[in-house]
Short mmCIF file of C-alpha atoms in Angstrom, two decimals:
data_model
loop_
_atom_site.label_atom_id
_atom_site.label_comp_id
_atom_site.label_asym_id
_atom_site.label_seq_id
_atom_site.Cartn_x
_atom_site.Cartn_y
_atom_site.Cartn_z
CA UNK A 1 0.00 0.00 0.00
CA UNK A 2 1.33 3.42 -0.95
CA UNK A 3 1.89 5.57 2.14
CA UNK A 4 3.16 9.11 2.55
CA UNK A 5 4.50 10.82 5.66
CA UNK A 6 5.24 14.54 5.81
CA UNK A 7 7.51 16.33 8.24
CA UNK A 8 9.27 19.65 8.65
CA UNK A 9 6.39 21.96 9.45
CA UNK A 10 6.62 24.54 12.18
CA UNK A 11 6.24 28.17 13.14
CA UNK A 12 8.49 30.79 11.60
CA UNK A 13 8.61 34.52 11.11
CA UNK A 14 7.86 36.18 7.82
CA UNK A 15 10.79 36.10 5.42
CA UNK A 16 12.25 32.91 6.84
CA UNK A 17 12.55 29.49 5.21
CA UNK A 18 11.34 25.97 5.89
CA UNK A 19 11.87 22.67 4.14
CA UNK A 20 9.12 20.07 4.12
CA UNK A 21 9.91 16.42 3.56
CA UNK A 22 7.64 13.66 2.31
CA UNK A 23 8.79 10.07 2.59
CA UNK A 24 6.89 7.42 0.70
CA UNK A 25 6.65 3.68 0.95
CA UNK A 26 4.89 0.91 -0.88
CA UNK A 27 5.85 1.83 -4.44
CA UNK A 28 8.68 2.92 -6.68
CA UNK A 29 8.39 6.69 -6.38
CA UNK A 30 10.19 7.23 -9.64
CA UNK A 31 7.05 6.05 -11.39
CA UNK A 32 4.48 8.36 -9.81
CA UNK A 33 3.53 12.01 -9.90
CA UNK A 34 4.27 13.71 -6.60
CA UNK A 35 2.53 16.83 -5.33
CA UNK A 36 2.40 19.36 -2.56
CA UNK A 37 -0.96 20.87 -1.66
CA UNK A 38 -1.94 23.20 1.11
CA UNK A 39 -5.16 24.20 2.81
CA UNK A 40 -5.71 27.17 5.04
CA UNK A 41 -8.70 27.40 7.40
CA UNK A 42 -11.82 28.39 5.50
CA UNK A 43 -10.10 28.10 2.13
CA UNK A 44 -10.09 25.51 -0.62
CA UNK A 45 -7.26 23.08 -1.00
CA UNK A 46 -4.61 24.48 -3.33
CA UNK A 47 -2.11 22.59 -5.49
CA UNK A 48 1.18 24.42 -5.09
CA UNK A 49 3.76 22.12 -6.69
CA UNK A 50 3.86 18.95 -8.74
CA UNK A 51 6.59 16.86 -10.34
CA UNK A 52 5.74 14.38 -13.05
CA UNK A 53 7.35 11.13 -14.12
CA UNK A 54 9.84 12.93 -16.37
CA UNK A 55 10.90 15.21 -13.56
CA UNK A 56 9.12 18.25 -14.96
CA UNK A 57 7.86 20.58 -12.28
CA UNK A 58 5.12 23.15 -12.08
CA UNK A 59 4.14 25.60 -9.36
CA UNK A 60 1.09 27.52 -8.34
CA UNK A 61 1.21 31.26 -8.96
CA UNK A 62 1.08 31.99 -5.24
CA UNK A 63 4.42 30.24 -4.60
CA UNK A 64 6.23 30.54 -7.92
CA UNK A 65 9.74 31.89 -7.44
CA UNK A 66 9.71 31.25 -3.68
CA UNK A 67 9.12 27.49 -3.34
CA UNK A 68 11.08 24.68 -4.97
CA UNK A 69 10.15 21.01 -5.20
CA UNK A 70 12.75 18.30 -5.56
CA UNK A 71 12.77 14.52 -5.33
CA UNK A 72 15.21 11.76 -4.51
CA UNK A 73 13.79 8.65 -6.12
CA UNK A 74 16.35 6.37 -4.44
CA UNK A 75 15.00 7.53 -1.07
CA UNK A 76 11.34 7.71 -2.15
CA UNK A 77 11.43 11.28 -0.88
CA UNK A 78 10.24 14.64 -2.10
CA UNK A 79 11.08 17.99 -0.59
CA UNK A 80 9.49 21.40 -0.65
CA UNK A 81 11.94 24.21 -0.02
CA UNK A 82 9.97 27.27 1.03
CA UNK A 83 11.76 30.60 1.03
CA UNK A 84 10.59 34.14 1.72
CA UNK A 85 7.63 32.84 3.66
CA UNK A 86 4.65 35.12 4.15
CA UNK A 87 1.79 35.02 6.67
CA UNK A 88 -0.53 34.00 3.84
CA UNK A 89 1.50 30.80 3.46
CA UNK A 90 0.09 29.64 6.79
CA UNK A 91 -1.72 26.38 6.13
CA UNK A 92 -1.64 22.64 6.53
CA UNK A 93 0.65 21.23 3.85
CA UNK A 94 -0.02 17.84 2.31
CA UNK A 95 2.08 15.55 0.19
CA UNK A 96 0.21 13.51 -2.41
CA UNK A 97 0.90 10.94 -5.13
CA UNK A 98 -0.81 9.44 -8.13
CA UNK A 99 0.05 7.13 -11.00
CA UNK A 100 -2.00 8.84 -13.66
CA UNK A 101 -0.77 11.39 -16.19
CA UNK A 102 -3.00 12.49 -19.03
CA UNK A 103 -5.17 15.21 -20.49
CA UNK A 104 -7.24 17.06 -17.93
CA UNK A 105 -9.32 20.08 -18.94
CA UNK A 106 -7.33 20.36 -22.15
CA UNK A 107 -3.96 20.23 -20.42
CA UNK A 108 -1.49 17.35 -20.36
CA UNK A 109 -0.50 16.93 -16.75
CA UNK A 110 -0.57 14.73 -13.66
CA UNK A 111 -3.99 13.81 -12.33
CA UNK A 112 -5.25 16.96 -10.57
CA UNK A 113 -7.05 14.80 -8.00
CA UNK A 114 -4.34 12.50 -6.63
CA UNK A 115 -5.42 9.32 -4.93
CA UNK A 116 -2.84 9.05 -2.15
CA UNK A 117 -2.30 11.55 0.63
CA UNK A 118 -0.17 12.10 3.67
CA UNK A 119 -1.54 13.24 7.01
CA UNK A 120 -0.36 16.83 6.62
CA UNK A 121 2.05 19.11 8.46
CA UNK A 122 1.24 22.55 9.81
CA UNK A 123 3.14 25.64 8.70
CA UNK A 124 2.52 28.89 10.54
CA UNK A 125 4.12 32.14 9.43
CA UNK A 126 3.90 35.16 11.70
CA UNK A 127 4.60 38.82 10.95
#
């Protein structure tokens, strides 16, 4: 069974950095799409970063230029380096995975509704 465990969340001041880690088990993580989502209280879940099977990455507009996703397939691990954090980045951050890549709403990409999720890790950014 594919399982994901996030770590690295915490409380930081605005402008600081954090690195989130997601360790997977139960599958060869070089063959799946890996994602980072976040959800703030009262807001919809937001996809912020995804890496596909070819290693191509994409980022949400809200984090582009500040966050960087990387993966180590040999360790079944993905990272989210978060720099220049802002209070509006406060949220629960989730790692996700899915095997499907295809055409969704006219765009070729990883499945926008991944099937496998971690438990989440809280990130709080204060002024």
